[in-house]
Coordinates of C-alpha atoms in Angstrom, one line a residue:
M194 CA -7.3 -15.7 -72.6
S195 CA -3.5 -14.0 -72.0
R196 CA -1.4 -15.4 -69.9
P197 CA 1.5 -13.9 -68.0
P198 CA 4.7 -13.8 -70.1
A199 CA 6.9 -17.0 -68.4
G200 CA 9.6 -16.0 -65.7
K201 CA 8.3 -12.6 -65.1
D202 CA 5.3 -13.4 -63.0
R203 CA 4.6 -16.8 -62.8
G204 CA 4.8 -18.4 -59.1
R205 CA 4.9 -15.2 -57.3
R206 CA 2.8 -14.8 -54.0
P207 CA 1.1 -11.6 -53.5
P208 CA 2.6 -9.1 -50.5
P209 CA 1.5 -9.8 -47.2
P210 CA -1.4 -7.3 -46.2
R211 CA 0.4 -4.0 -44.3
H212 CA -0.8 -3.9 -41.1
P213 CA -0.5 -0.2 -39.1
P214 CA 2.2 -0.1 -36.7
K215 CA 1.2 -1.0 -33.0
E216 CA 0.6 2.3 -30.8
E217 CA 3.5 2.0 -28.1
T218 CA 2.2 2.4 -24.4
P219 CA 2.9 5.5 -22.9
F220 CA 3.4 3.7 -19.3
R221 CA 6.7 2.3 -17.8
R222 CA 7.3 -1.4 -17.8
P223 CA 6.9 -2.8 -14.4
A224 CA 9.9 -2.8 -12.3
A225 CA 11.0 -3.1 -8.7
D226 CA 11.7 0.6 -8.2
V227 CA 8.6 2.2 -10.2
V228 CA 5.8 2.9 -7.8
V229 CA 2.4 2.9 -9.6
L230 CA -0.9 4.9 -7.3
Y231 CA -3.8 5.5 -8.8
G232 CA -7.1 7.3 -7.7
A233 CA -7.7 10.5 -6.7
H234 CA -7.0 10.7 -3.1
A235 CA -3.6 8.3 -3.3
V236 CA -2.3 10.3 -6.4
R237 CA -2.9 13.7 -4.5
E238 CA -1.6 13.1 -1.7
A239 CA 1.9 12.2 -3.4
L240 CA 2.3 15.3 -5.3
I241 CA 1.2 17.2 -1.9
A242 CA 3.7 15.0 0.4
G243 CA 6.7 15.5 -1.9
R244 CA 8.0 12.2 0.2
R245 CA 8.8 10.5 -3.1
K246 CA 10.7 10.9 -6.4
L247 CA 7.5 11.4 -9.1
L248 CA 8.1 10.1 -12.5
A249 CA 5.0 11.0 -14.6
L250 CA 1.5 11.8 -14.7
Y251 CA -1.1 10.1 -16.8
A252 CA -5.0 11.7 -16.5
T253 CA -8.0 11.6 -18.8
E254 CA -8.9 14.7 -19.9
N255 CA -11.4 16.0 -17.0
S256 CA -9.2 14.7 -14.8
A257 CA -6.2 16.5 -15.9
E258 CA -8.4 19.7 -15.7
R259 CA -8.6 19.5 -11.8
I260 CA -5.2 18.3 -10.9
A261 CA -3.1 20.3 -12.7
P262 CA -2.4 23.0 -10.0
L263 CA -0.8 20.3 -8.3
A264 CA 1.0 18.9 -10.9
A265 CA 2.2 22.1 -11.6
A266 CA 3.5 22.5 -8.1
A267 CA 4.9 18.8 -8.4
G268 CA 6.5 20.0 -11.5
L269 CA 4.5 16.9 -13.2
T270 CA 2.4 17.8 -16.6
P271 CA 0.0 15.6 -17.0
K272 CA 0.4 12.9 -20.2
I273 CA -3.2 13.0 -21.2
V274 CA -4.5 8.9 -22.2
D275 CA -7.6 7.3 -23.1
P276 CA -9.3 5.7 -19.8
R277 CA -9.6 2.4 -21.5
A278 CA -5.8 2.7 -21.8
L279 CA -5.6 3.0 -17.8
S280 CA -8.1 0.4 -17.3
Q281 CA -6.0 -1.7 -19.0
R282 CA -3.0 -1.1 -17.4
L283 CA -4.1 -1.6 -14.0
G284 CA -7.1 -3.8 -14.8
E285 CA -10.7 -3.1 -15.4
E286 CA -11.9 -3.6 -11.9
S287 CA -9.3 -0.9 -10.8
V288 CA -11.2 2.4 -10.2
H289 CA -8.6 5.1 -11.2
Q290 CA -10.9 8.3 -11.6
G291 CA -8.8 9.0 -15.0
L292 CA -5.9 9.2 -12.7
M293 CA -2.2 7.0 -12.6
L294 CA 1.0 8.0 -11.1
E295 CA 4.5 6.8 -11.8
A296 CA 6.8 7.2 -8.6
R297 CA 9.5 5.8 -7.1
P298 CA 9.0 3.8 -3.2
L299 CA 9.1 5.7 -0.2
P300 CA 12.6 6.2 1.4
E301 CA 13.2 3.4 3.2
A302 CA 12.9 3.3 7.3
D303 CA 14.3 1.9 10.1
I304 CA 13.0 1.4 13.5
S305 CA 15.5 4.2 14.9
D306 CA 14.0 6.6 12.5
I307 CA 10.7 6.6 14.3
E308 CA 9.9 10.3 15.8
P309 CA 7.9 9.3 18.7
K310 CA 4.9 11.9 18.5
S311 CA 1.8 9.9 19.2
G312 CA 3.6 7.7 21.0
L313 CA 2.0 4.9 19.2
V314 CA 3.6 2.3 16.8
L315 CA 1.8 -0.4 14.5
V316 CA 3.2 -3.7 14.2
L317 CA 1.7 -6.5 11.2
D318 CA 2.6 -9.7 11.9
Q319 CA 2.0 -11.4 7.9
V320 CA -0.9 -9.3 7.7
T321 CA -0.9 -10.3 3.6
D322 CA -4.1 -8.8 2.3
P323 CA -3.3 -5.2 0.4
H324 CA -7.0 -3.8 1.0
N325 CA -7.0 -4.4 4.9
V326 CA -3.3 -3.3 5.2
G327 CA -4.0 -0.1 2.9
A328 CA -7.2 0.8 5.4
I329 CA -4.9 -0.3 8.9
L330 CA -2.6 2.6 7.1
R331 CA -5.6 5.0 6.7
T332 CA -6.8 4.3 10.3
A333 CA -3.2 4.8 11.4
A334 CA -2.8 8.7 9.6
A335 CA -6.0 9.6 11.1
F336 CA -4.6 8.6 14.5
A337 CA -1.7 10.2 13.5
V338 CA 0.1 6.8 14.5
D339 CA 4.0 7.4 14.4
A340 CA 5.1 3.6 12.3
L341 CA 3.8 0.9 10.8
I342 CA 6.1 -1.8 11.2
V343 CA 5.6 -4.8 9.0
T344 CA 7.9 -8.1 8.0
E345 CA 9.6 -8.1 4.4
R346 CA 8.4 -11.4 3.7
H347 CA 4.6 -12.5 4.0
S348 CA 3.5 -8.3 3.0
P349 CA 1.7 -7.0 0.6
D350 CA 3.8 -4.6 -1.9
F351 CA 2.9 -0.8 -0.7
T352 CA 1.2 0.4 -4.7
G353 CA -1.6 -0.6 -6.5
V354 CA -4.7 -1.7 -5.2
L355 CA -2.9 -1.1 -0.9
A356 CA -1.9 2.3 -2.1
K357 CA -5.8 3.3 -3.2
A358 CA -6.9 1.6 -0.1
A359 CA -5.3 4.0 1.8
S360 CA -7.0 6.8 0.3
G361 CA -3.2 8.8 0.7
A362 CA -2.3 7.5 3.9
L363 CA 0.6 5.9 2.5
E364 CA 2.5 9.7 2.4
H365 CA 1.6 10.3 5.5
V366 CA 2.6 7.1 7.8
T367 CA 6.4 6.1 8.6
I368 CA 6.7 2.6 7.0
V369 CA 9.3 0.2 8.6
S370 CA 9.8 -2.8 7.1
V371 CA 11.9 -5.8 8.7
V372 CA 13.4 -9.4 8.5
N373 CA 13.0 -10.4 11.7
L374 CA 9.7 -9.1 13.8
A375 CA 10.6 -10.8 16.9
R376 CA 14.2 -9.0 16.7
A377 CA 12.4 -5.6 15.6
L378 CA 10.1 -6.2 19.2
E379 CA 13.0 -6.1 21.5
Q380 CA 14.1 -3.1 19.7
L381 CA 10.9 -1.4 20.6
A382 CA 11.4 -2.7 23.9
E383 CA 14.5 -1.4 24.3
R384 CA 13.2 1.7 23.4
D385 CA 10.9 1.6 26.3
F386 CA 8.2 0.9 23.7
L387 CA 5.1 -1.6 26.1
I388 CA 4.6 -4.2 23.5
V389 CA 0.6 -5.1 23.5
G390 CA -0.5 -8.0 21.6
L391 CA -4.4 -8.1 20.1
D392 CA -5.6 -11.3 21.0
S393 CA -9.3 -12.4 20.6
E394 CA -7.8 -14.9 23.1
G395 CA -6.1 -12.3 25.3
P396 CA -6.6 -12.7 29.3
Q397 CA -7.4 -9.3 30.0
P398 CA -9.6 -6.5 27.6
L399 CA -7.3 -3.6 26.4
E400 CA -9.5 -1.0 28.1
A401 CA -8.8 -2.8 31.4
S402 CA -4.7 -3.1 30.7
P403 CA -2.3 -1.8 32.3
L404 CA -0.9 0.9 30.0
R405 CA 1.2 3.7 29.0
K406 CA 3.0 5.2 25.9
P407 CA 5.5 3.9 24.0
L408 CA 2.6 1.8 23.4
A409 CA 3.3 -1.2 20.1
L410 CA 0.0 -2.4 19.5
V411 CA 0.7 -5.5 17.5
L412 CA -2.1 -7.0 14.7
G413 CA -2.1 -10.2 13.5
A414 CA -3.0 -12.1 10.4
E415 CA -6.9 -12.4 10.1
G416 CA -7.3 -16.6 10.9
K417 CA -3.7 -17.1 12.3
G418 CA -3.5 -14.3 14.5
L419 CA 0.0 -13.8 16.0
R420 CA 2.9 -16.0 15.9
R421 CA 4.2 -17.6 19.0
L422 CA 7.8 -16.1 18.7
T423 CA 5.3 -12.7 18.3
R424 CA 3.2 -13.9 21.3
E425 CA 6.3 -14.3 23.6
R426 CA 7.8 -10.9 22.9
C427 CA 4.7 -9.1 24.1
D428 CA 4.4 -7.5 27.2
I429 CA 0.8 -7.3 27.6
L430 CA -2.0 -10.1 25.9
A431 CA -5.4 -8.4 25.5
R432 CA -8.6 -8.6 23.8
L433 CA -11.3 -6.2 22.6
D434 CA -15.0 -7.2 24.2
M435 CA -17.4 -7.6 22.1
P436 CA -21.3 -6.6 23.6
G437 CA -22.6 -8.8 20.9
P438 CA -23.0 -11.9 19.6
I439 CA -20.1 -11.6 16.9
K440 CA -17.2 -11.8 19.6
S441 CA -14.2 -11.2 16.8
L442 CA -13.1 -7.9 14.0
N443 CA -11.4 -7.8 10.7
V444 CA -7.9 -7.0 11.4
S445 CA -8.6 -3.4 9.6
N446 CA -12.1 -3.1 12.2
A447 CA -10.1 -4.3 15.1
C448 CA -7.3 -1.7 14.4
A449 CA -9.4 1.1 14.9
A450 CA -11.5 -0.1 17.6
A451 CA -8.4 -0.8 19.7
L452 CA -6.7 2.6 18.9
M453 CA -10.2 4.5 19.9
A454 CA -9.6 2.8 23.2
L455 CA -5.7 3.7 23.1
R456 CA -6.7 7.5 22.7
L457 CA -9.3 7.0 25.4
R458 CA -7.3 5.8 27.6
L459 CA -4.3 7.4 26.8
G460 CA -5.2 10.4 25.4

């Protein structure tokens, strides 16, 4: 049996197996100045509205064909990706419908930027669930609410799950983020807004309250309701009278019912 010549191959280890280089993900890394929108309605409305700077559009082959005209009008060319890549980026439970858009956040707005058209403003007192806030946004857009006011802290990010739940409404409602909600309510009062707090224990029904426009409807978090300082800034505390055995609704459903009651009263 032959042996390798001394001093040449003796003691050498075999070279490690070569692995193919990892394919780099085409997506941007998460960052504060990058908003991710997914789902047909959210992406479509962002392309149409033109309120934010658009960075990149990712689509599966089938979805790319459907979105191509809107993408072209917005100056984007869809980047074709595998649906599994979108699910990996967004989460397996996300219903992305083969579309994902990277964009900049919407321009910041202040209370002074609110244009009184419908005469109605929604105010959220630390409502944190993105599904609820998304549903509230969708209702706000349906009722042509002038603005949605939220707190900087104890509010969800206006991206991803919330944007999907809003079903495109995020692009059509002015969102004002404030540090101090009590002070924001004072500013609304200075602009002649009637401040109405929705409270399941309110002393009078909303439909029987002395209402007028402009009006700011304040909604509290589920379970906690309106905070003390928020309640103190309200001109009226009102409830929704429910004829059934359950006397309260979750905050997004209560918002829709209250806005319908206000529309019937005030037009």
